[in-house]
Structure formats: structure tokens, C-alpha cells
mmCIF file of C-alpha atoms in Angstrom:
data_model
loop_
_atom_site.group_PDB
_atom_site.id
_atom_site.type_symbol
_atom_site.label_atom_id
_atom_site.label_comp_id
_atom_site.label_asym_id
_atom_site.label_seq_id
_atom_site.Cartn_x
_atom_site.Cartn_y
_atom_site.Cartn_z
ATOM 1 C CA MET A 1 65.994 -3.266 -11.309
ATOM 2 C CA THR A 2 64.449 0.033 -9.166
ATOM 3 C CA GLN A 3 62.955 2.916 -11.541
ATOM 4 C CA ALA A 4 66.387 5.125 -9.810
ATOM 5 C CA THR A 5 68.535 2.574 -10.502
ATOM 6 C CA TYR A 6 66.975 2.447 -14.254
ATOM 7 C CA LEU A 7 67.319 6.263 -14.880
ATOM 8 C CA LEU A 8 70.825 6.317 -13.502
ATOM 9 C CA ASP A 9 71.726 3.575 -15.992
ATOM 10 C CA THR A 10 70.274 5.640 -18.836
ATOM 11 C CA GLY A 11 72.598 8.411 -18.220
ATOM 12 C CA HIS A 12 70.655 10.504 -15.925
ATOM 13 C CA THR A 13 72.202 12.170 -12.966
ATOM 14 C CA LYS A 14 71.182 11.633 -9.711
ATOM 15 C CA ALA A 15 69.598 14.727 -9.234
ATOM 16 C CA GLN A 16 67.712 14.369 -12.224
ATOM 17 C CA ALA A 17 66.567 10.929 -11.520
ATOM 18 C CA PHE A 18 65.549 12.065 -7.747
ATOM 19 C CA ALA A 19 63.348 14.808 -9.639
ATOM 20 C CA MET A 20 61.654 12.481 -11.559
ATOM 21 C CA LEU A 21 60.658 10.178 -9.060
ATOM 22 C CA GLN A 22 59.722 13.434 -6.931
ATOM 23 C CA GLY A 23 57.610 14.139 -9.753
ATOM 24 C CA VAL A 24 55.989 10.986 -10.429
ATOM 25 C CA LEU A 25 55.313 10.895 -6.312
ATOM 26 C CA SER A 26 53.726 14.423 -6.402
ATOM 27 C CA ALA A 27 51.540 13.378 -9.735
ATOM 28 C CA ILE A 28 50.296 10.401 -7.547
ATOM 29 C CA GLN A 29 49.507 12.441 -4.434
ATOM 30 C CA SER A 30 47.834 14.939 -6.168
ATOM 31 C CA GLY A 31 45.673 12.472 -8.580
ATOM 32 C CA ASN A 32 47.289 14.182 -11.433
ATOM 33 C CA ALA A 33 45.957 17.409 -10.790
ATOM 34 C CA GLY A 34 46.321 19.907 -13.614
ATOM 35 C CA ALA A 35 44.476 21.814 -16.154
ATOM 36 C CA THR A 36 45.326 19.926 -18.940
ATOM 37 C CA PRO A 37 45.361 15.943 -19.201
ATOM 38 C CA PRO A 38 49.209 14.354 -18.156
ATOM 39 C CA ALA A 39 51.205 13.417 -21.100
ATOM 40 C CA GLU A 40 51.782 9.882 -20.380
ATOM 41 C CA THR A 41 48.619 7.824 -19.690
ATOM 42 C CA ALA A 42 47.920 4.563 -18.141
ATOM 43 C CA ALA A 43 43.921 2.540 -17.873
ATOM 44 C CA GLY A 44 42.773 3.184 -14.527
ATOM 45 C CA MET A 45 44.813 6.971 -14.409
ATOM 46 C CA ILE A 46 42.952 9.122 -12.184
ATOM 47 C CA TRP A 47 43.143 12.935 -13.287
ATOM 48 C CA VAL A 48 41.823 15.836 -11.524
ATOM 49 C CA ASP A 49 40.753 18.285 -13.979
ATOM 50 C CA THR A 50 41.475 21.486 -12.317
ATOM 51 C CA ASP A 51 40.386 23.411 -15.223
ATOM 52 C CA GLY A 52 37.193 21.894 -15.721
ATOM 53 C CA ARG A 53 36.709 21.027 -11.840
ATOM 54 C CA ALA A 54 36.001 17.611 -12.719
ATOM 55 C CA LEU A 55 37.113 14.229 -10.982
ATOM 56 C CA LYS A 56 38.280 11.952 -14.381
ATOM 57 C CA MET A 57 39.476 8.315 -14.719
ATOM 58 C CA ARG A 58 41.357 6.862 -17.789
ATOM 59 C CA ASN A 59 39.483 4.505 -19.525
ATOM 60 C CA VAL A 60 40.068 0.283 -20.273
ATOM 61 C CA PRO A 61 41.169 0.802 -23.827
ATOM 62 C CA ASN A 62 43.218 3.816 -22.815
ATOM 63 C CA ASN A 63 41.870 6.065 -25.428
ATOM 64 C CA GLY A 64 39.965 8.586 -23.430
ATOM 65 C CA TRP A 65 38.339 10.099 -20.118
ATOM 66 C CA ILE A 66 35.575 9.202 -17.933
ATOM 67 C CA THR A 67 34.285 11.815 -15.638
ATOM 68 C CA LEU A 68 33.293 10.506 -12.731
ATOM 69 C CA GLY A 69 32.228 13.518 -10.959
ATOM 70 C CA SER A 70 31.951 17.425 -10.706
ATOM 71 C CA PHE A 71 33.388 19.785 -7.734
ATOM 72 C CA ALA A 72 32.826 22.906 -9.619
ATOM 73 C CA SER A 73 29.835 23.601 -6.664
ATOM 74 C CA GLY A 74 32.585 23.243 -4.129
ATOM 75 C CA SER A 75 31.408 19.614 -2.867
ATOM 76 C CA PHE A 76 32.261 16.664 -5.089
ATOM 77 C CA VAL A 77 29.161 15.867 -6.895
ATOM 78 C CA PRO A 78 28.992 11.925 -8.564
ATOM 79 C CA ALA A 79 28.092 12.133 -12.610
ATOM 80 C CA GLY A 80 25.262 10.150 -13.873
ATOM 81 C CA VAL A 81 23.069 10.876 -10.738
ATOM 82 C CA ASN A 82 20.152 13.020 -10.185
ATOM 83 C CA GLN A 83 20.388 15.283 -7.568
ATOM 84 C CA LEU A 84 17.784 16.664 -5.490
ATOM 85 C CA THR A 85 17.632 20.451 -5.142
ATOM 86 C CA GLU A 86 17.375 21.640 -1.048
ATOM 87 C CA ALA A 87 13.809 22.779 -1.559
ATOM 88 C CA GLN A 88 13.358 19.273 -2.761
ATOM 89 C CA ALA A 89 15.223 17.007 -0.402
ATOM 90 C CA LYS A 90 14.567 19.200 2.881
ATOM 91 C CA ASP A 91 12.346 17.507 5.214
ATOM 92 C CA ALA A 92 9.395 19.514 6.737
ATOM 93 C CA LEU A 93 10.401 17.906 10.036
ATOM 94 C CA SER A 94 14.447 18.092 10.175
ATOM 95 C CA GLU A 95 16.834 20.827 9.189
ATOM 96 C CA ILE A 96 19.129 18.259 7.948
ATOM 97 C CA TYR A 97 17.962 18.068 3.862
ATOM 98 C CA GLY A 98 18.012 14.781 2.523
ATOM 99 C CA ALA A 99 18.210 12.557 5.717
ATOM 100 C CA VAL A 100 14.659 11.352 6.128
ATOM 101 C CA THR A 101 14.699 8.435 8.951
ATOM 102 C CA GLY A 102 11.801 5.802 9.185
ATOM 103 C CA GLN A 103 10.233 7.467 11.837
ATOM 104 C CA ILE A 104 10.071 10.972 9.732
ATOM 105 C CA LEU A 105 8.457 8.820 7.125
ATOM 106 C CA ALA A 106 6.344 7.088 9.502
ATOM 107 C CA ALA A 107 4.974 10.365 11.201
ATOM 108 C CA ALA A 108 4.452 11.934 7.456
ATOM 109 C CA ILE A 109 2.634 8.826 6.045
ATOM 110 C CA ASP A 110 0.757 8.719 9.113
ATOM 111 C CA ALA A 111 -0.602 12.539 8.924
ATOM 112 C CA ARG A 112 -1.228 12.045 5.086
ATOM 113 C CA VAL A 113 -3.786 8.885 5.616
ATOM 114 C CA ARG A 114 -5.261 10.794 8.621
ATOM 115 C CA ALA A 115 -5.650 14.228 7.077
ATOM 116 C CA THR A 116 -8.911 15.137 6.280
ATOM 117 C CA GLY A 117 -9.400 14.841 2.522
ATOM 118 C CA ALA A 118 -7.089 12.536 2.175
ATOM 119 C CA PRO A 119 -8.477 9.115 0.323
ATOM 120 C CA VAL A 120 -9.934 6.262 2.698
ATOM 121 C CA ASN A 121 -7.267 3.922 3.607
ATOM 122 C CA GLU A 122 -8.966 1.343 1.990
ATOM 123 C CA ALA A 123 -6.617 -1.829 3.651
ATOM 124 C CA VAL A 124 -8.598 -1.203 6.826
ATOM 125 C CA TRP A 125 -12.530 -1.724 7.884
ATOM 126 C CA HIS A 126 -14.205 1.868 7.259
ATOM 127 C CA PRO A 127 -17.810 2.870 6.563
ATOM 128 C CA HIS A 128 -18.795 1.513 2.682
ATOM 129 C CA ASP A 129 -19.856 4.631 1.601
ATOM 130 C CA ALA A 130 -16.768 6.566 2.491
ATOM 131 C CA ALA A 131 -14.212 7.578 0.045
ATOM 132 C CA ARG A 132 -12.331 10.598 1.676
ATOM 133 C CA VAL A 133 -11.396 11.277 5.373
ATOM 134 C CA GLY A 134 -13.843 13.291 7.083
ATOM 135 C CA ASP A 135 -16.840 13.525 4.314
ATOM 136 C CA GLY A 136 -19.049 12.616 7.089
ATOM 137 C CA ALA A 137 -19.688 8.810 5.889
ATOM 138 C CA THR A 138 -20.866 7.023 8.487
ATOM 139 C CA GLY A 139 -22.302 3.580 7.111
ATOM 140 C CA VAL A 140 -25.589 3.375 8.376
ATOM 141 C CA ILE A 141 -27.911 1.523 6.245
ATOM 142 C CA TRP A 142 -30.873 1.730 8.728
ATOM 143 C CA ASP A 143 -31.255 3.282 11.929
ATOM 144 C CA HIS A 144 -34.332 3.419 13.851
ATOM 145 C CA ALA A 145 -34.043 7.132 15.219
ATOM 146 C CA MET A 146 -34.180 8.211 11.670
ATOM 147 C CA ASN A 147 -35.836 5.485 9.683
ATOM 148 C CA GLY A 148 -38.661 4.336 12.169
ATOM 149 C CA ASN A 149 -39.682 0.801 12.004
ATOM 150 C CA SER A 150 -38.145 -1.568 9.690
ATOM 151 C CA GLY A 151 -39.378 -3.808 7.175
ATOM 152 C CA GLN A 152 -39.255 -7.507 7.414
ATOM 153 C CA TYR A 153 -35.993 -6.734 5.411
ATOM 154 C CA ILE A 154 -33.026 -4.313 5.564
ATOM 155 C CA GLU A 155 -31.150 -4.247 2.390
ATOM 156 C CA THR A 156 -27.514 -3.360 1.253
ATOM 157 C CA PRO A 157 -26.549 -1.054 -1.139
ATOM 158 C CA GLU A 158 -24.704 -2.758 -4.050
ATOM 159 C CA LEU A 159 -21.634 -4.945 -3.113
ATOM 160 C CA SER A 160 -18.078 -5.851 -5.019
ATOM 161 C CA PRO A 161 -17.691 -9.081 -2.903
ATOM 162 C CA GLY A 162 -14.781 -9.573 -5.505
ATOM 163 C CA GLU A 163 -13.078 -6.445 -4.750
ATOM 164 C CA TYR A 164 -14.111 -6.190 -0.975
ATOM 165 C CA GLU A 165 -15.168 -8.072 1.829
ATOM 166 C CA TYR A 166 -17.725 -6.765 3.931
ATOM 167 C CA ARG A 167 -19.132 -6.747 7.460
ATOM 168 C CA LEU A 168 -22.591 -6.028 9.074
ATOM 169 C CA HIS A 169 -22.877 -4.183 12.597
ATOM 170 C CA LEU A 170 -26.444 -4.942 14.386
ATOM 171 C CA ILE A 171 -25.653 -2.461 16.959
ATOM 172 C CA ASP A 172 -28.211 -2.720 20.028
ATOM 173 C CA VAL A 173 -31.009 -3.600 17.664
ATOM 174 C CA GLN A 174 -34.622 -5.238 19.276
ATOM 175 C CA THR A 175 -36.826 -7.230 17.057
ATOM 176 C CA ASN A 176 -40.755 -7.191 17.355
ATOM 177 C CA ASN A 177 -40.861 -10.757 17.797
ATOM 178 C CA SER A 178 -37.998 -11.873 20.291
ATOM 179 C CA ASN A 179 -38.753 -15.492 19.625
ATOM 180 C CA ARG A 180 -37.211 -15.303 15.603
ATOM 181 C CA ASP A 181 -34.127 -15.742 14.818
ATOM 182 C CA ILE A 182 -32.477 -12.581 12.585
ATOM 183 C CA SER A 183 -30.317 -14.490 9.304
ATOM 184 C CA LEU A 184 -28.763 -12.824 6.358
ATOM 185 C CA GLU A 185 -29.531 -13.970 2.702
ATOM 186 C CA VAL A 186 -27.579 -12.937 -0.222
ATOM 187 C CA TYR A 187 -28.876 -11.942 -4.151
ATOM 188 C CA ILE A 188 -27.709 -13.884 -7.186
ATOM 189 C CA PRO A 189 -28.056 -12.023 -10.052
ATOM 190 C CA ASP A 190 -27.163 -14.861 -12.239
ATOM 191 C CA ARG A 191 -30.052 -16.853 -10.884
ATOM 192 C CA SER A 192 -32.185 -13.898 -9.616
ATOM 193 C CA GLU A 193 -32.820 -15.595 -6.692
ATOM 194 C CA TRP A 194 -31.824 -14.471 -2.968
ATOM 195 C CA ARG A 195 -30.072 -17.446 -0.964
ATOM 196 C CA PRO A 196 -30.034 -17.798 2.729
ATOM 197 C CA TYR A 197 -26.157 -16.979 3.928
ATOM 198 C CA ARG A 198 -26.129 -17.850 7.559
ATOM 199 C CA THR A 199 -28.194 -17.096 10.754
ATOM 200 C CA ILE A 200 -26.399 -14.472 12.319
ATOM 201 C CA LEU A 201 -28.236 -14.537 15.765
ATOM 202 C CA SER A 202 -31.130 -15.911 17.644
ATOM 203 C CA SER A 203 -33.007 -15.139 21.115
ATOM 204 C CA THR A 204 -29.780 -16.435 22.991
ATOM 205 C CA TYR A 205 -28.314 -13.516 22.085
ATOM 206 C CA GLN A 206 -30.656 -11.068 23.456
ATOM 207 C CA ASP A 207 -29.256 -8.956 26.660
ATOM 208 C CA ARG A 208 -32.037 -8.242 29.489
ATOM 209 C CA ASP A 209 -33.493 -5.852 27.316
ATOM 210 C CA ARG A 210 -34.097 -8.152 24.297
ATOM 211 C CA ARG A 211 -31.876 -6.399 22.146
ATOM 212 C CA TYR A 212 -28.727 -7.523 20.249
ATOM 213 C CA THR A 213 -25.363 -5.888 19.427
ATOM 214 C CA VAL A 214 -23.041 -8.561 16.849
ATOM 215 C CA THR A 215 -21.064 -8.505 14.050
ATOM 216 C CA SER A 216 -21.225 -10.761 10.971
ATOM 217 C CA GLY A 217 -18.865 -10.696 7.845
ATOM 218 C CA LEU A 218 -19.595 -11.448 4.250
ATOM 219 C CA ASN A 219 -16.709 -13.266 2.700
ATOM 220 C CA GLY A 220 -16.086 -14.087 -1.129
ATOM 221 C CA GLY A 221 -18.622 -16.136 -2.580
ATOM 222 C CA LEU A 222 -21.241 -18.483 -2.270
ATOM 223 C CA LEU A 223 -20.542 -22.057 -3.049
ATOM 224 C CA THR A 224 -23.959 -23.408 -4.642
ATOM 225 C CA GLU A 225 -24.929 -26.475 -6.466
ATOM 226 C CA ARG A 226 -25.606 -25.799 -10.031
ATOM 227 C CA GLY A 227 -26.348 -29.575 -10.925
ATOM 228 C CA LYS A 228 -26.671 -32.990 -8.667
ATOM 229 C CA SER A 229 -22.939 -33.999 -9.508
ATOM 230 C CA SER A 230 -20.760 -32.916 -7.040
ATOM 231 C CA ILE A 231 -18.112 -31.904 -10.189
ATOM 232 C CA ASP A 232 -20.880 -29.680 -11.251
ATOM 233 C CA GLN A 233 -20.398 -27.079 -8.656
ATOM 234 C CA SER A 234 -19.271 -23.248 -9.295
ATOM 235 C CA TYR A 235 -19.132 -19.917 -7.125
ATOM 236 C CA TYR A 236 -21.979 -17.881 -8.202
ATOM 237 C CA LYS A 237 -21.375 -14.176 -7.285
ATOM 238 C CA TYR A 238 -23.816 -11.901 -5.192
ATOM 239 C CA ASN A 239 -24.294 -8.523 -5.592
ATOM 240 C CA ARG A 240 -26.453 -7.590 -2.641
ATOM 241 C CA ALA A 241 -27.477 -8.935 1.066
ATOM 242 C CA ARG A 242 -29.897 -8.501 3.469
ATOM 243 C CA ILE A 243 -31.020 -9.011 6.781
ATOM 244 C CA ASN A 244 -34.148 -11.188 7.159
ATOM 245 C CA ALA A 245 -35.598 -9.679 10.940
ATOM 246 C CA ARG A 246 -38.534 -12.065 10.263
ATOM 247 C CA SER A 247 -40.910 -9.198 11.518
ATOM 248 C CA TYR A 248 -39.321 -5.493 11.963
ATOM 249 C CA LEU A 249 -36.853 -3.982 13.898
ATOM 250 C CA ARG A 250 -38.094 -1.520 16.205
ATOM 251 C CA HIS A 251 -34.885 -0.440 17.681
ATOM 252 C CA GLY A 252 -30.898 0.236 17.225
ATOM 253 C CA THR A 253 -28.674 0.660 14.268
ATOM 254 C CA VAL A 254 -27.184 -1.377 11.435
ATOM 255 C CA VAL A 255 -23.960 -0.420 9.704
ATOM 256 C CA LEU A 256 -22.263 -1.912 6.747
ATOM 257 C CA VAL A 257 -18.223 -1.301 6.545
ATOM 258 C CA ARG A 258 -15.754 -2.820 4.085
ATOM 259 C CA ARG A 259 -12.045 -3.060 3.146
ATOM 260 C CA LYS A 260 -10.189 -4.313 0.162
ATOM 261 C CA THR A 261 -9.882 -8.042 -0.114
ATOM 262 C CA TYR A 262 -6.523 -9.584 -1.210
ATOM 263 C CA PHE A 263 -7.727 -12.309 -2.793
ATOM 264 C CA PRO A 264 -10.374 -11.615 -5.733
ATOM 265 C CA LEU A 265 -13.221 -13.476 -6.239
ATOM 266 C CA ASP A 266 -12.552 -13.878 -10.021
ATOM 267 C CA LEU A 267 -9.576 -16.241 -8.944
ATOM 268 C CA MET A 268 -11.883 -18.619 -7.131
ATOM 269 C CA PRO A 269 -11.853 -21.902 -9.283
#
């Protein structure tokens, strides 16, 4: 039975029946817009509250209204969502506030990372003594032009191998004795001793002026043997390194750089 037939069967005239249907259709079309809530309600019903300037929905138990949002400002603002002000949301590189593209974000981050005074990006190689961009740190631990001839050893500052990995750059260095290899050693504080790490260059690396340019990395821990059993082995942490030039260096520069490591030494077995 249609609604119109029902109305006619209950004693309403045709005019009354169609007027009531028109009222129902108008309410649906307008979202039950009005200053007061609809007299007849149902779960899920929408009501445009023209007095409170809000969009509301009848709750499932049909005993109250849920405010979905407000249009008091002239535009719809969803309820329960923290809104940025225009000043907060406006992009410095765009007039369309709130619309921040990946390109704009990348440019902003890149500018911040490279800005003078910004913290050093520790995920990439940087001078070991640098804290902020443009702070003048060079990572140089020995330079013949400033320090003159070196001794047999060139020692690094204290290292944190569990937090960083390191590289030593030997740039255009020249030894007093060209027939000697240059090796790298690390200091094991648990054993109070220097241990050989590796030979980083030999006379075969020299150029025609008998100078070296080479990079040597310092990774993680140094595996040393605590006892005779192969099971009785452990990682000893070093906290310093040094170049053993056998005699001394009489030319060039030595630079120490570092970057954050992604595998802390403390997790080593």
C-alpha cells in the first residue's frame, strides 16, 4: 500500500494527502532544515539546525542528536577535528593554504637541513667535531701546514663506535720513510692496550711524489680472543684509534669524519 493510498484510506482528502507527501519530500530535500528538531524522528535522520547553524544526525537509539559539524563560519567545519588557522596552515611557498605538496615539503626540509646554524645531519658523513651547519668544524686531526711533522702516531679524539661509524681520510700525506707501511690501530680500554686494526696502505699506493691519498673505515667492534676456546670470544670496544706511520708524516692532512650507525655495538653478541 502506498503512502498516498494509506492517507486516503484513513479519511484524508486527496489534497491533504498530497500536501502531506509534499511536506515529507520537502523535509527530505532540505535535510529537515529548521530552527527546531523534527517532531517525528528516526535513527540516522539528518537535521540541518538553522538556529545553531549545525548539521546533526539522529543517533541509533533514536534518543538524541549527534553534531556532525558546523556551518556557522559560512563553510562546513567537521566536528571533532582540530583545525589549523590560516596563519598556521599557509605555506610560505604557496598561496593555497593547507595544500602542501611533497615538492614543497622536500624544499622546506632541505633548506632547513642546509641552513647555517641548523643541527648537522648525522645520517650522512660529516666532520667528527661538527655540531651545526657552518660552525667551522673541519674534522682535521693533523695537518702539516699547521702542525709540522708528526710523531710516529697520529691519534684520534675519543670515539663512540657503538653510536657512530668513522672514516679516516689521509690526504696527500708523505712519510719520512717511503718503504714503511702505514697501519691503523685501535685502543681497547678493557685490556688497556692498542691492537692492530689493519694495514691501510703500503708503498705501492704512493704517487710519483711518494704521497698517499686514501680512505680507511672504522666499523663496529674489534673481535679479539679472550681465551683459547673458539667459544670463549667476545667483542671488545675500542674508544680511540691511531695511525702508525712507523716513522713520521712530513706532508698532507688527516681528517676524521663520522655518521650515525644503524646497528649499535651493544647489540653485538
